[in-house]
Coordinates of C-alpha atoms in Angstrom, one line a residue:
X180 CA 9.7 -8.1 -22.9
X181 CA 10.7 -5.6 -20.2
X182 CA 12.2 -6.0 -16.7
X183 CA 9.6 -5.8 -14.0
X184 CA 10.0 -3.0 -11.5
X185 CA 8.5 -5.2 -8.8
X186 CA 10.1 -8.7 -9.3
X187 CA 13.1 -8.0 -11.6
X188 CA 11.8 -10.8 -13.9
X189 CA 11.3 -10.3 -17.6
X190 CA 7.6 -9.8 -18.3
X191 CA 5.5 -8.8 -21.4
X192 CA 5.6 -5.0 -21.9
X193 CA 1.9 -4.7 -21.4
X194 CA 2.3 -6.1 -17.8
X195 CA 5.6 -4.4 -17.0
X196 CA 4.5 -1.0 -18.0
X197 CA 1.1 -1.2 -16.2
X198 CA 0.7 0.2 -12.8
X199 CA 0.4 -2.4 -10.1
X200 CA -2.5 -2.7 -7.7
X201 CA -1.9 -2.8 -3.9
X202 CA -4.6 -4.7 -2.1
X203 CA -5.2 -4.8 1.6
X204 CA -5.5 -8.4 2.9
X205 CA -7.0 -9.9 5.9
X206 CA -4.8 -12.4 7.7
X207 CA -6.6 -13.5 10.8
X208 CA -7.9 -17.0 11.4
X209 CA -11.4 -16.1 10.4
X210 CA -10.1 -15.0 7.0
X211 CA -8.2 -18.2 6.2
X212 CA -7.5 -19.5 3.7
X213 CA -6.5 -16.4 1.7
X214 CA -7.2 -16.4 -2.0
X215 CA -5.0 -15.2 -4.9
X216 CA -2.2 -14.0 -2.7
X217 CA 0.4 -16.3 -4.4
X218 CA 0.2 -14.0 -7.4
X219 CA 1.5 -11.0 -5.4
X220 CA 4.9 -9.8 -6.4
X221 CA 5.5 -8.1 -3.0
X222 CA 3.8 -8.6 0.4
X223 CA 3.9 -6.2 3.2
X224 CA 2.8 -7.1 6.8
X225 CA 2.4 -4.5 9.5
X226 CA 1.0 -4.4 13.0
X227 CA -2.4 -2.6 13.1
X228 CA -4.2 -2.5 16.4
X229 CA -4.6 -5.0 19.2
X230 CA -1.5 -6.8 18.3
X231 CA -3.0 -7.9 15.0
X232 CA -1.3 -7.6 11.7
X233 CA -2.7 -6.8 8.3
X234 CA -1.1 -7.5 4.9
X235 CA -0.9 -5.7 1.6
X236 CA -0.2 -7.6 -1.6
X237 CA 1.2 -5.7 -4.6
X238 CA 0.2 -7.3 -7.9
X239 CA 1.7 -6.6 -11.2
X240 CA 0.0 -9.4 -13.2
X241 CA -3.4 -10.0 -11.8
X242 CA -5.1 -10.7 -15.1
X243 CA -6.1 -14.3 -14.2
X244 CA -7.2 -13.6 -10.7
X245 CA -10.9 -14.2 -10.1
X246 CA -10.7 -14.1 -6.3
X247 CA -8.2 -12.0 -4.3
X248 CA -8.7 -11.5 -0.6
X249 CA -10.4 -11.3 1.6
X250 CA -10.0 -7.6 1.3
X251 CA -9.8 -5.4 4.4
X252 CA -9.6 -1.8 5.5
X253 CA -6.9 0.8 5.0
X254 CA -4.3 2.1 7.4
X255 CA -2.5 5.2 6.3
X256 CA 1.0 3.7 6.4
X257 CA 0.0 1.1 3.8
X258 CA -1.0 4.0 1.5
X259 CA 2.5 5.4 1.6
X260 CA 4.0 2.0 0.7
X261 CA 1.6 1.9 -2.3
X262 CA 2.5 5.4 -3.4
X263 CA 6.2 4.5 -3.4
X264 CA 5.4 1.9 -6.1
X265 CA 3.0 4.1 -8.0
X266 CA 0.3 1.5 -7.2
X267 CA -3.5 1.8 -7.3
X268 CA -4.6 1.2 -3.7
X269 CA -7.5 -1.2 -3.1
X270 CA -9.2 -1.5 0.2
X271 CA -12.6 -2.1 1.9
X272 CA -13.0 0.6 4.4
X273 CA -10.5 2.7 6.3
X274 CA -9.6 4.0 9.7
X275 CA -10.7 7.5 10.5
X276 CA -7.2 8.8 10.4
X277 CA -6.6 7.4 6.9
X278 CA -9.6 9.1 5.3
X279 CA -7.9 12.5 4.8
X280 CA -5.0 10.9 3.0
X281 CA -7.3 8.8 0.8
X282 CA -9.2 11.9 -0.3
X283 CA -6.0 13.5 -1.7
X284 CA -5.9 13.7 -5.5
X285 CA -2.6 12.0 -5.7
X286 CA -3.9 8.8 -4.1
X287 CA -5.6 6.6 -6.6
X288 CA -7.7 4.2 -4.6
X289 CA -10.6 1.8 -5.1
X290 CA -12.7 1.7 -1.9
X291 CA -15.3 -0.9 -1.1
X292 CA -17.2 1.8 0.8
X293 CA -17.3 4.2 -2.2
X294 CA -19.7 4.1 -5.1
X295 CA -17.2 2.1 -7.1
X296 CA -17.2 -0.6 -4.4
X297 CA -19.8 -2.9 -6.0
X298 CA -17.9 -2.7 -9.3
X299 CA -14.5 -3.8 -7.8
X300 CA -15.5 -6.0 -4.9
X301 CA -17.9 -8.8 -4.3
X302 CA -18.9 -10.8 -1.2
X303 CA -19.1 -14.6 -0.8
X304 CA -21.4 -16.6 1.5
X305 CA -18.8 -19.0 2.8
X306 CA -17.9 -16.8 5.8
X307 CA -19.3 -13.8 7.6
X308 CA -18.5 -10.1 7.0
X309 CA -16.1 -8.5 7.1
X310 CA -14.0 -11.6 6.1
X311 CA -15.9 -12.2 2.9
X312 CA -15.1 -9.3 0.6
X313 CA -13.0 -10.1 -2.5
X314 CA -11.6 -8.4 -5.6
X315 CA -11.2 -9.8 -9.1
X316 CA -9.2 -8.8 -12.1
X317 CA -12.3 -7.9 -14.0
X318 CA -13.6 -5.7 -11.2
X319 CA -10.3 -4.0 -10.6
X320 CA -9.9 -3.2 -14.3
X321 CA -13.4 -1.8 -14.5
X322 CA -12.9 0.2 -11.4
X323 CA -9.7 1.7 -12.7
X324 CA -11.4 2.6 -16.0
X325 CA -14.5 4.1 -14.3
X326 CA -12.4 6.2 -11.9
X327 CA -10.3 7.5 -14.8
X328 CA -7.0 6.4 -13.2
X329 CA -4.0 6.1 -15.4
X330 CA -3.0 2.5 -16.3
X331 CA 0.7 3.0 -16.8
X332 CA 3.5 4.2 -14.6
X333 CA 4.2 8.0 -14.2
X334 CA 6.7 9.3 -16.8
X335 CA 9.2 10.1 -14.0
X336 CA 8.8 6.7 -12.2
X337 CA 12.2 4.9 -12.0
X338 CA 11.3 1.9 -9.8

């Protein structure tokens, strides 16, 4: 057992040493109820545009999650929050001003609009797009593997 960088709880080493995933979440009425968010160790909420807010959940142990979301698009300031935690950033789309940041080599991200999108994300039929895109543990793990991202924290990461 090791102490979690995110929650401070004692967790199995294979969970505590693994990089978390930071997933963009939709929190408007059309996207309710959310799925899988109770498994997040940290939740961020920031104003986006038009007075709306968007959330980002940071998940350390997402192994049992079959449905997380609905997943929404990136804003650049959320990427910086994810980088502080050495997270892999998951999103479905992005604002134009976030794209240059997402293209940087130091940003490991899983995008629903990239070729990896169909591996990581899936859509449901219970609501209309864009409020019906979800991620699963199986898809996230496969996406991380396919992209060649590291699974463990950087050697110099101190939490």
